[in-house]
Coordinates of C-alpha atoms in Angstrom, one line a residue:
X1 CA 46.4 -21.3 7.5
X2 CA 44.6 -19.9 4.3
X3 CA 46.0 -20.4 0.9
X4 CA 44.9 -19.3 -2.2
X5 CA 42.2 -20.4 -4.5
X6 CA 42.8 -22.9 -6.9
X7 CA 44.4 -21.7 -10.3
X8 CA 41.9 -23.7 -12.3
X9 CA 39.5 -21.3 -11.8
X10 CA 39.5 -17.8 -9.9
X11 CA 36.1 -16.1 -8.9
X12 CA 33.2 -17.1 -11.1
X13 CA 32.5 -14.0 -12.3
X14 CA 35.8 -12.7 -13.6
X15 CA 35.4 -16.4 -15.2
X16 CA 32.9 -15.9 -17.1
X17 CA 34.2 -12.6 -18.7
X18 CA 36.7 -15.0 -20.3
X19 CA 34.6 -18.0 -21.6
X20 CA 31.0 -18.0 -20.4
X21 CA 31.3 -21.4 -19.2
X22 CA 31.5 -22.6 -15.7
X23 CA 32.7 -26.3 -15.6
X24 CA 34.5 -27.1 -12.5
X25 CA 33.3 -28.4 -9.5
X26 CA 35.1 -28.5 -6.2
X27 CA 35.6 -32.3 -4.6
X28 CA 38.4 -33.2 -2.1
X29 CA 39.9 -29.9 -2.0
X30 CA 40.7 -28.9 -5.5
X31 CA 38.7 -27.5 -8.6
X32 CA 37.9 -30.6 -10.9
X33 CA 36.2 -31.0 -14.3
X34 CA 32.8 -33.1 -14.0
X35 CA 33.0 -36.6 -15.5
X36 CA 29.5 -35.9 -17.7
X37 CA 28.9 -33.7 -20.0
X38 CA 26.0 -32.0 -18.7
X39 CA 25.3 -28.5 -19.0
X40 CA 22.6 -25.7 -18.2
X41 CA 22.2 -22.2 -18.8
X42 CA 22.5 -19.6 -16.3
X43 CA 19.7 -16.9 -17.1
X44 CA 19.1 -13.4 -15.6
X45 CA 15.8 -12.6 -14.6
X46 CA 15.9 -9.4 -15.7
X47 CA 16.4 -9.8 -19.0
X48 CA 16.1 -13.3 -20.3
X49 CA 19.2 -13.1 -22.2
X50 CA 21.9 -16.6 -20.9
X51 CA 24.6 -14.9 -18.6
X52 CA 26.9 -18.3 -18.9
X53 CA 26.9 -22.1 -18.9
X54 CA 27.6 -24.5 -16.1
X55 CA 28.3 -28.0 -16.4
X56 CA 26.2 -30.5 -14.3
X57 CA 27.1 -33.4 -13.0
X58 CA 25.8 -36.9 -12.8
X59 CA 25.9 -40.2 -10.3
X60 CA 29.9 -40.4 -11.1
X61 CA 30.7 -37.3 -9.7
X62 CA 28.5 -37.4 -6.5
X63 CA 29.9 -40.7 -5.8
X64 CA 33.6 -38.9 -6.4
X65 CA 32.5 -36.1 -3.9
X66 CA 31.3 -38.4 -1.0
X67 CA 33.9 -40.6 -1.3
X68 CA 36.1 -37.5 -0.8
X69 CA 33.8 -36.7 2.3
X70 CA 33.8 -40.0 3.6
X71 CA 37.7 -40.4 3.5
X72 CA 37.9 -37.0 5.4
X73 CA 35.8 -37.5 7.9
X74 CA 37.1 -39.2 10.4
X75 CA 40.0 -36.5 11.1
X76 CA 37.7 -33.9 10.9
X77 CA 35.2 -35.4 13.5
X78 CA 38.6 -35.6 15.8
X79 CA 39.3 -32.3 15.4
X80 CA 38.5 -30.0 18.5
X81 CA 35.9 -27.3 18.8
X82 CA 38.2 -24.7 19.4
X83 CA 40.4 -26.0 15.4
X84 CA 36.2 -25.9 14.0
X85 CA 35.4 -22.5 15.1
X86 CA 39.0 -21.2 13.7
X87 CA 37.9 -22.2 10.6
X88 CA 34.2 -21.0 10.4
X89 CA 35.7 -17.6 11.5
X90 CA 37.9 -17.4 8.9
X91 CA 35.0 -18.4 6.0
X92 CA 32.8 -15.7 7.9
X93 CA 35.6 -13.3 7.3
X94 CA 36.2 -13.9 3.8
X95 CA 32.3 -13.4 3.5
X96 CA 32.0 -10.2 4.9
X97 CA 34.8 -9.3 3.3
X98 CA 33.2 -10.0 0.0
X99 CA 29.8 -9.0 0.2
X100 CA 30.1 -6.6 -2.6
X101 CA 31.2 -9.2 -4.9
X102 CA 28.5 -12.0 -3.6
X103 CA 25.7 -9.2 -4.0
X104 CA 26.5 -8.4 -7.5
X105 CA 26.6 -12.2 -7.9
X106 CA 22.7 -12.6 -6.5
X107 CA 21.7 -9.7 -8.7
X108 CA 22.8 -11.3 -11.4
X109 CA 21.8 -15.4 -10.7
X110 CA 18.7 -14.5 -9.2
X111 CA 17.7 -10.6 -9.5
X112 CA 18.0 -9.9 -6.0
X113 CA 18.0 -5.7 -6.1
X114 CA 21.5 -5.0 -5.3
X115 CA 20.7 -2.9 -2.3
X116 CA 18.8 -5.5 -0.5
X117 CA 21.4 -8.3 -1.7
X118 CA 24.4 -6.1 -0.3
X119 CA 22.1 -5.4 3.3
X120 CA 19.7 -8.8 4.0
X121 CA 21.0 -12.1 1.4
X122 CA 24.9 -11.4 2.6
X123 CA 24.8 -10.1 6.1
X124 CA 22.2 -12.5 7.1
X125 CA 24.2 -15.7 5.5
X126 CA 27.3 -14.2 7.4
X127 CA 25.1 -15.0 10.8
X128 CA 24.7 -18.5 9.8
X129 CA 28.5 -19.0 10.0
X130 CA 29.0 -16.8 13.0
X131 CA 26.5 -18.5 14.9
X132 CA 27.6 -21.6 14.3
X133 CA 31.3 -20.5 15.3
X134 CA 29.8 -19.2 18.6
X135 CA 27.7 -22.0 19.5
X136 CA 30.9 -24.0 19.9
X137 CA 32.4 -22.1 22.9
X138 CA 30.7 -23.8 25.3
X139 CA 28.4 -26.7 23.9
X140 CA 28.6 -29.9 26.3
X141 CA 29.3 -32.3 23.5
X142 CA 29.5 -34.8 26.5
X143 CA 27.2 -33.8 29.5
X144 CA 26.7 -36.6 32.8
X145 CA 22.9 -38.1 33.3
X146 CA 23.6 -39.5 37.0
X147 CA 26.1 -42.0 36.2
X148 CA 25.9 -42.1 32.4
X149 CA 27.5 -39.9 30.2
X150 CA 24.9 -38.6 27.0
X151 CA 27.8 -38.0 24.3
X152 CA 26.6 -36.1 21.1
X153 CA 28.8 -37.3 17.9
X154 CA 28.7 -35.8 14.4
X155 CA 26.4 -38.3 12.0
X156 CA 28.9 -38.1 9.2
X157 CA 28.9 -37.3 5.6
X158 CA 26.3 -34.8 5.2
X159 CA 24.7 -34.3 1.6
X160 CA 23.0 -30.5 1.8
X161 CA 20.7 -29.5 -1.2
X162 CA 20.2 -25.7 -1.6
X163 CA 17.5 -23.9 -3.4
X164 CA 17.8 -20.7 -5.6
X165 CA 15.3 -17.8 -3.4
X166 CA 18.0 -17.3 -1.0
X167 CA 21.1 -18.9 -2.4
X168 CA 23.9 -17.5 -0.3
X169 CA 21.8 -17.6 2.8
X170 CA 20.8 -21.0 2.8
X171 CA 24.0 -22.6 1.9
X172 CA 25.5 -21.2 5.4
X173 CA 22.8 -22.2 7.2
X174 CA 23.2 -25.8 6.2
X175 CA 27.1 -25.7 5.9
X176 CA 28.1 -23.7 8.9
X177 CA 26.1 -26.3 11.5
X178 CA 27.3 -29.5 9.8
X179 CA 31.0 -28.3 10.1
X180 CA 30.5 -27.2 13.1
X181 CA 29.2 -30.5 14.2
X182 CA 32.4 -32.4 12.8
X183 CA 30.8 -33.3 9.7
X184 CA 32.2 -33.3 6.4
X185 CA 29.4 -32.0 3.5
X186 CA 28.6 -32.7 -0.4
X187 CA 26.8 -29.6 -1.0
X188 CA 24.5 -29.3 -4.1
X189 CA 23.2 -25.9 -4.5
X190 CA 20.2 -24.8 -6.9
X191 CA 21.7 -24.8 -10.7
X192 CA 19.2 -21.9 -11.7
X193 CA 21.8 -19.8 -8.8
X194 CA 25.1 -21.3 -8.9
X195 CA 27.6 -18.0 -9.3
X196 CA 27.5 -17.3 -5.0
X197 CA 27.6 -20.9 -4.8
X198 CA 31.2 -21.3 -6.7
X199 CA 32.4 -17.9 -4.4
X200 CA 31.3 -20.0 -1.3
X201 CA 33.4 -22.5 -2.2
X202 CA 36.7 -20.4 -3.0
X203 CA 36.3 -18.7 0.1
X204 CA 35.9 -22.2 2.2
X205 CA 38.9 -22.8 0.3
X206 CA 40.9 -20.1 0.9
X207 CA 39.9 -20.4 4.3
X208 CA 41.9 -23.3 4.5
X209 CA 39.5 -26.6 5.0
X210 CA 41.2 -30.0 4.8
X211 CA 40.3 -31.5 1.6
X212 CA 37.5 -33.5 1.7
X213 CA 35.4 -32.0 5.0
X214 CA 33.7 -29.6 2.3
X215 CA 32.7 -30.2 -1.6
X216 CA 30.2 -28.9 -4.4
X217 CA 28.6 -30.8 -7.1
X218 CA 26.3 -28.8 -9.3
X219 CA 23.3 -30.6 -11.0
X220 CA 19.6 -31.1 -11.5
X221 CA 17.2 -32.6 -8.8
X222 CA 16.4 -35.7 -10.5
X223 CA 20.1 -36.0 -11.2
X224 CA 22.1 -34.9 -9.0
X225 CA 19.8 -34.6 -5.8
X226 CA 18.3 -38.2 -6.3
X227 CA 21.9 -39.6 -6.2
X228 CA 22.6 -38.1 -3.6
X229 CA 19.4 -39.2 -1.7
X230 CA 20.3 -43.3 -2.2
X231 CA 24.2 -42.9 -2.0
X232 CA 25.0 -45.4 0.7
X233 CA 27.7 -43.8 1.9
X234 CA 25.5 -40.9 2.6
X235 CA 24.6 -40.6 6.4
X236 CA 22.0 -37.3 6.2
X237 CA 20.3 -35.5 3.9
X238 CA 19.0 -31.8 4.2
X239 CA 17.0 -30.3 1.9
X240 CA 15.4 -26.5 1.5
X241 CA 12.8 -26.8 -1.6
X242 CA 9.1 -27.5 -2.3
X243 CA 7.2 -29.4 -0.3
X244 CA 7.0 -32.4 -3.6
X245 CA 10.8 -32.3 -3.9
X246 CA 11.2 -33.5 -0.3
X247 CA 8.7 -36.2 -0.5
X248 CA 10.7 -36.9 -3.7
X249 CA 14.2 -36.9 -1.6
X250 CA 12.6 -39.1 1.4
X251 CA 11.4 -41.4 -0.7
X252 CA 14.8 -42.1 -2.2
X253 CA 16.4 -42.1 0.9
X254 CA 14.4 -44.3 2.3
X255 CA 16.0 -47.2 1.1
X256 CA 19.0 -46.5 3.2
X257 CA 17.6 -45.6 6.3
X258 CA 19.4 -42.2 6.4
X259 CA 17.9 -39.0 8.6
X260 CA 16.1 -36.5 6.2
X261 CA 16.1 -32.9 7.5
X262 CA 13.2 -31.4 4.8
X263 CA 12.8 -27.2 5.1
X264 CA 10.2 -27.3 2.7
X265 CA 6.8 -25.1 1.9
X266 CA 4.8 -22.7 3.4
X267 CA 1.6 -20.7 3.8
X268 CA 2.3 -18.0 6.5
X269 CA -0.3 -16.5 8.5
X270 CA 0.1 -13.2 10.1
X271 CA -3.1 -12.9 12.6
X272 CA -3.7 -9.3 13.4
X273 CA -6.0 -9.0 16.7
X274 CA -8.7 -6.6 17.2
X275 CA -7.0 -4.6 19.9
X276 CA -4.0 -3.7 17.4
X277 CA -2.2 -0.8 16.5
X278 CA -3.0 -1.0 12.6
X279 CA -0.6 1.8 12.0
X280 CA 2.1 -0.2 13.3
X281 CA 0.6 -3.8 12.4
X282 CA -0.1 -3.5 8.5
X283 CA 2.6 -1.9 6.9
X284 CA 5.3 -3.9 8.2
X285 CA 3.3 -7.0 7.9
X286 CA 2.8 -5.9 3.6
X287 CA 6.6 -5.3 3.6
X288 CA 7.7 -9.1 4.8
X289 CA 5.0 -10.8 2.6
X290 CA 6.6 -8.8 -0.4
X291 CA 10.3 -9.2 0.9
X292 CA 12.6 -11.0 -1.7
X293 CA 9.4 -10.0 -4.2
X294 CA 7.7 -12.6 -1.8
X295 CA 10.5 -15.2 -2.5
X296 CA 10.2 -16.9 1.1
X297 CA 8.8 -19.9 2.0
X298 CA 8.1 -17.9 5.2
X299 CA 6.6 -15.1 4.0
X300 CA 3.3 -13.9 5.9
X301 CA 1.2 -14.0 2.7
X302 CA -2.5 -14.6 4.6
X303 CA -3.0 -11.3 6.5
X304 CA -6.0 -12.2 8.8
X305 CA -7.7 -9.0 10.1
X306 CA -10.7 -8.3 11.8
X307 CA -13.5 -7.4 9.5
X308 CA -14.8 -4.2 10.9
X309 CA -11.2 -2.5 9.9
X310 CA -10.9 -4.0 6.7
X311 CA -11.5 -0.4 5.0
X312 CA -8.3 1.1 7.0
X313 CA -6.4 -2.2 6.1
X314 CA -7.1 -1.5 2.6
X315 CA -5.9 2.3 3.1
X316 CA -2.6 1.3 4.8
X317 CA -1.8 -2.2 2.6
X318 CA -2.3 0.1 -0.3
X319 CA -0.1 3.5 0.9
X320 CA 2.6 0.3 1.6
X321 CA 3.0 -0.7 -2.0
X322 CA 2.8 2.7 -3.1
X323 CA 6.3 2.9 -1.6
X324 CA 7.8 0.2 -3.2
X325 CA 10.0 0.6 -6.5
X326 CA 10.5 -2.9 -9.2
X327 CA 12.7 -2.5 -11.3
X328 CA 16.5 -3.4 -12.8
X329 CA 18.2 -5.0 -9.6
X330 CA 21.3 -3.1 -10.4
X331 CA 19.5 0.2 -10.0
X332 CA 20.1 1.1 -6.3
X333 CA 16.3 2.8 -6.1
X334 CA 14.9 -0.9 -6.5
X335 CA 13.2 -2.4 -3.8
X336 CA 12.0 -5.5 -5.8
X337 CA 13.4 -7.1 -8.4
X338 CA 12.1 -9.5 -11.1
X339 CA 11.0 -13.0 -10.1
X340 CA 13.7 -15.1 -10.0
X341 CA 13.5 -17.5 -13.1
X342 CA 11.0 -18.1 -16.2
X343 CA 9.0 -20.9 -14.3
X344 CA 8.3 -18.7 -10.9
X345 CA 7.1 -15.9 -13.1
X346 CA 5.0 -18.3 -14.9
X347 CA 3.2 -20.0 -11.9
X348 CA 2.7 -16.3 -10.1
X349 CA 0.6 -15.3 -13.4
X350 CA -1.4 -18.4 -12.7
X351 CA -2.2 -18.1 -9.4
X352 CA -3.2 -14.6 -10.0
X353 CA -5.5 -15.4 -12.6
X354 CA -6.7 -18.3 -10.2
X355 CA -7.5 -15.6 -7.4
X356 CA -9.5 -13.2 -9.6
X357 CA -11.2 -16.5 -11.3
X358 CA -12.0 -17.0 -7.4
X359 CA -13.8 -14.1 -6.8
X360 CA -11.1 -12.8 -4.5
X361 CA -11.3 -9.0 -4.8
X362 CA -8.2 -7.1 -6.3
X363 CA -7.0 -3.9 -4.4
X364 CA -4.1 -3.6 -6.9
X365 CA -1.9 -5.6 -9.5
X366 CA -2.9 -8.1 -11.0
X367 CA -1.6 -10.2 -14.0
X368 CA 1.1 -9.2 -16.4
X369 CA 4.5 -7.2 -15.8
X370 CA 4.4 -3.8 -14.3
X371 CA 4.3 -0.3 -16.8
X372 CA 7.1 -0.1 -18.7
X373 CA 8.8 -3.2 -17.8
X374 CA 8.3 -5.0 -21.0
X375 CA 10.9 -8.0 -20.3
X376 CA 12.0 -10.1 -17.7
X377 CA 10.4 -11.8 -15.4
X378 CA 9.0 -8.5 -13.7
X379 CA 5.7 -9.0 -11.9
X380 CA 3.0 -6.7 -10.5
X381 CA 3.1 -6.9 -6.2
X382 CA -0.7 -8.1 -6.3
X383 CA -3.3 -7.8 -3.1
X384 CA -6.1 -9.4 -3.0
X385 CA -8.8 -8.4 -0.2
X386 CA -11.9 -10.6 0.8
X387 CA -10.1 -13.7 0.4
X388 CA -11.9 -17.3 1.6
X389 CA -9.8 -20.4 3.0
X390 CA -11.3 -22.2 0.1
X391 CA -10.0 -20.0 -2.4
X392 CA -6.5 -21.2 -4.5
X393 CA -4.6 -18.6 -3.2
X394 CA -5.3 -18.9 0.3
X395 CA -4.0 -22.6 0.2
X396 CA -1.5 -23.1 -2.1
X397 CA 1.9 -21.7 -2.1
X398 CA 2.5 -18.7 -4.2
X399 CA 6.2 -18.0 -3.6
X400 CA 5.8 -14.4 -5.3
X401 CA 4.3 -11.0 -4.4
X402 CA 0.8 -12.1 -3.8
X403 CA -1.0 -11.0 -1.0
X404 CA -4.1 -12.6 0.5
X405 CA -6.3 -10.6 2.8
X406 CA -8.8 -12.7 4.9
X407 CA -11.3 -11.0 7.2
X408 CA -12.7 -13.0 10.3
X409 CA -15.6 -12.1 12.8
X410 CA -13.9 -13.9 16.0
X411 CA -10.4 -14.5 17.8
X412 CA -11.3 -18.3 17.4
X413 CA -12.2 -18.0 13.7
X414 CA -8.7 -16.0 13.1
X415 CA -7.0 -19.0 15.0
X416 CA -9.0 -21.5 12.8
X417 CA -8.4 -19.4 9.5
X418 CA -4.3 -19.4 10.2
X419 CA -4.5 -23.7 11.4
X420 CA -6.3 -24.1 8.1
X421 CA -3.5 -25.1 5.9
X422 CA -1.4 -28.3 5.1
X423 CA 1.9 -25.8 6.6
X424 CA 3.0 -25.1 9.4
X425 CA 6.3 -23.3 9.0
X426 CA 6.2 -19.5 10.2
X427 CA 3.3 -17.4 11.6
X428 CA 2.8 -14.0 12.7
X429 CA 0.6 -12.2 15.7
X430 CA -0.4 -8.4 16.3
X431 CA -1.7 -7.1 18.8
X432 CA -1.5 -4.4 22.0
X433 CA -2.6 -7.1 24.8
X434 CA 0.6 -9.1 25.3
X435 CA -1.2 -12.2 27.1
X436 CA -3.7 -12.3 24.5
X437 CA -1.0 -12.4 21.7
X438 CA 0.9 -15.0 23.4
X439 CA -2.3 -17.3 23.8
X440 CA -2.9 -16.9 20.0
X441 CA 0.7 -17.3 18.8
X442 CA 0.3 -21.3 21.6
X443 CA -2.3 -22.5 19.4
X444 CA -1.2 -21.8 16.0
X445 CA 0.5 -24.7 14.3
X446 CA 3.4 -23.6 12.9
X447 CA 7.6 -24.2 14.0
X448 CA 8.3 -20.4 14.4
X449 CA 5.7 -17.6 15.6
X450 CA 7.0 -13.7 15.6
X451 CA 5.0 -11.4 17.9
X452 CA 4.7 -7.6 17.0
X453 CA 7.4 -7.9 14.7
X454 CA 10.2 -8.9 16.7
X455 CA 13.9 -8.7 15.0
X456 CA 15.4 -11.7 13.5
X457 CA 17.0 -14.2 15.9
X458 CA 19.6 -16.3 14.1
X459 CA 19.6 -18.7 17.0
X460 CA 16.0 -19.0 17.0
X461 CA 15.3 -22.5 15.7
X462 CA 13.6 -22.8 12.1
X463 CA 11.4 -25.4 10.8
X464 CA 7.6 -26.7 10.4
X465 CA 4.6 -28.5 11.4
X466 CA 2.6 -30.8 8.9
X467 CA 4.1 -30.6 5.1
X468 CA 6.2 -27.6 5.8
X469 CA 9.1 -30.4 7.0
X470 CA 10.6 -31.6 9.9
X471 CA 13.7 -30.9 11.3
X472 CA 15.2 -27.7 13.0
X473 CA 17.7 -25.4 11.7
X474 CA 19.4 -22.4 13.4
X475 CA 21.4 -21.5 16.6
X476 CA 22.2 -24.7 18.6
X477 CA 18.9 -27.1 17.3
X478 CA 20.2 -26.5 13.9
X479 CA 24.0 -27.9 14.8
X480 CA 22.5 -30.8 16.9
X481 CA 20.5 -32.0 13.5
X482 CA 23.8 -32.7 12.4
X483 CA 24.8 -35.4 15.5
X484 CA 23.8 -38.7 17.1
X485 CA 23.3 -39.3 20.7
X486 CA 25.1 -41.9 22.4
X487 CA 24.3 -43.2 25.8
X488 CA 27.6 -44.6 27.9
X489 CA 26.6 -46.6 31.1
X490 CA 28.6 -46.5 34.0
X491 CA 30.9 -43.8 32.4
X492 CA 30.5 -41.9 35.7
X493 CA 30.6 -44.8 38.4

């Protein structure tokens, strides 16, 4: 049955309108005021200025929260599939019902243009949690291995850290599979984009969720996040971040012996083969390096062509970004919005600077905001052509909109230039000869390959190679990260 959000606090943004502070988290099924004192402005992109306080919690409250999750788990682990789905359909509902209210939330938090928040950050999230519904119709929680039965059991109290690129987004993909696996969650989402984070929560809420299964502590990494990491009581971590902040988790969840799921960095390549159609290969492949103003840890930011059509890859990457619009993410004209926070806008400048230091050769943008955008944290959707592996910007992460153009001679170099990265998480091939595309996409080193631009597939599982992480999420791999596997001999005798 659902039931009606808490009247501590109704939906963050009506909140704020009364006193600009946020200071309630939600542990064991009610709204509660943190036990520190902690707080942290909530800035918009677009124009520096603080949009509201939230309060941050410390060890004490994370302990409160998984002791919540810990009490509840055992009922919620005995529930059936069938009571699980009921529930993740219900918090899909809500969801989709809302989207207009969560998009003007990521506008806000993290400058996501309104009309890409309201048609990719919301529908997409709302996947997550249908998926995860679905994929309980019919999965053989125990399935028979001649005489043994292989029984798959939820691991228990589930500790999820979110980041703030895709807030909304990657909160149901961590929350939908863990519920649906029987486990109960402490989720800690980014505090730079905390307002859809607090909605999430009503709407689990009013979805009616035993106290306990599902709870939200706000806070900073080193805070926060590390507590979570050692809490004994903690049975898994996942984590969506930079590549250091998951070392960082491991390490302190080491000690413990928990599982570590780690979504971390990446350096995408998108390989486009001689025999391809460039009309059809470049301008989509521009488009998803820039997407979310290049805000993806899977973005396909090395586009490796052949050489001899470099001159009509420059024509098309450059007619692309002529079509695209920055501006005020409320304006429904915008394509891309600011960069989400002061310290992303900051290391994109860098790296810019580092790629025309290079010698990397600039097509168009370059450092500094875009013409007449004189605040926020606006910045120019750079290219840069005759890009080397050596180069800064062909190796380390950007995480804005920075394209690197990289010519090869050979199929094999093309393969070696996309394998010639610490990541491994998403990759891209083009090309007319299907064999031949399918042969590249075998030897590239990376967790997910799309060929020719194939449309999303929420059940297709996501994770990397190398330092991009381990761990799978999405459709069925993503719910069985979430379980243990028990062997029972002679079950079937």
């Amino acid at each position: 049955m659902t039931r009606t959000a808490s009247t501590d606090i109704v939906s963050p943004l009506a909140h704020l309108k009364r006193n600009g502070r946020l200071d309630h988290f939600y542990i064991d099924g009610q709204w509660q005021r943190p036990q520190g004192d902690g707080v942290a402005a909530v800035v918009s992109p677009a124009t520096e200025e603080r949009v509201c306080e939230i309060a941050l919690g410390n060890a004490a409250d994370v302990d409160q929260a998984v002791q919540a999750a810990r009490r509840a788990f055992a009922a919620w682990a005995a529930t059936s599939p069938l009571e699980r789905a009921a529930l993740l359909g219900r918090v899909h509902a809500l969801l989709v019902e809302r989207t207009e209210l969560f998009a003007q939330a990521l506008a806000l938090e993290m400058g996501a243009p309104i009309t890409y928040a309201r048609t990719a950050h919301v529908p997409l999230a709302a996947e997550h949690l249908r998926v995860a519904r679905d994929n309980l119709a019919d999965y053989p929680f125990i399935r028979p291995r001649g005489t043994t039965a292989i029984v798959r059991e939820p691991i228990g109290v589930c500790a999820l850290i979110t980041p703030w690129n895709w807030p909304i987004y990657q909160i149901t993909a961590k929350v939908g599979p863990a519920l649906a696996a029987g486990c109960t969650v402490v989720l800690k989402p980014s505090e730079l984009s905390p307002l859809s984070a607090l909605l999430f929560a009503e709407i689990v809420h009013e979805a009616g969720i035993p106290a306990g299964v599902f709870n939200l502590v706000n806070g900073s990494g080193p805070e926060v996040g590390a507590a979570m990491s050692s809490h004994p009581q903690v049975d898994m971590i996942s984590i969506t971040g930079s590549t250091r902040a998951g070392v960082l988790v491991a390490q302190a969840a080491a000690v413990t012996v928990k599982r570590v799921a780690q979504e971390l960095g990446g350096k995408s390549p998108n390989v486009v083969l001689p025999d391809a159609d460039l009309a059809r290969a470049i301008p989509p492949g521009v488009a998803a390096a820039f997407r979310n103003m290049g805000q993806s840890c899977s973005a396909p930011t090395r586009l490796i062509v052949p050489r001899a059509s470099l001159d009509r890859v420059h024509e098309l990457a450059l007619a692309t970004l002529a079509q695209m619009k920055v501006g005020a993410p409320t304006d429904e004209a915008t394509t891309h919005g600011p960069l989400a926070n002061r310290a992303q806008f900051l290391r994109v400048q860098q790296m810019i600077e580092a790629g025309m230091q290079d010698g990397a050769r600039l097509l168009a943008g370059g450092a500094g905001r875009p013409d007449g955008l004189e605040q926020g944290y606006y910045a120019r959707p750079t290219i840069f052509s005759d890009v080397h592996t050596d180069m800064v910007i062909a190796q380390e992460e950007i995480f804005g909109p920075v394209l690197a153009i990289l010519p090869y001679d050979t199929v094999e170099e093309a393969i070696a230039i996309a394998n010639d990265t610490v990541y491994g998480l998403g990759a891209h091939v083009q090309g007319t000869d299907k064999d031949q595309v399918r042969a590249v996409a075998a030897r590239i080193q990376s967790g997910q390959v799309h060929l020719n631009y194939p449309a999303w597939d929420p059940q297709a599982p996501f994770g990397g190679y190398k330092q991009s992480g381990n761990g799978r999420e999405y459709g069925v791999e993503g719910m069985e990260e979430y379980m243990e596997v028990k062997s029972i001999l002679g079950y079937y005798a």
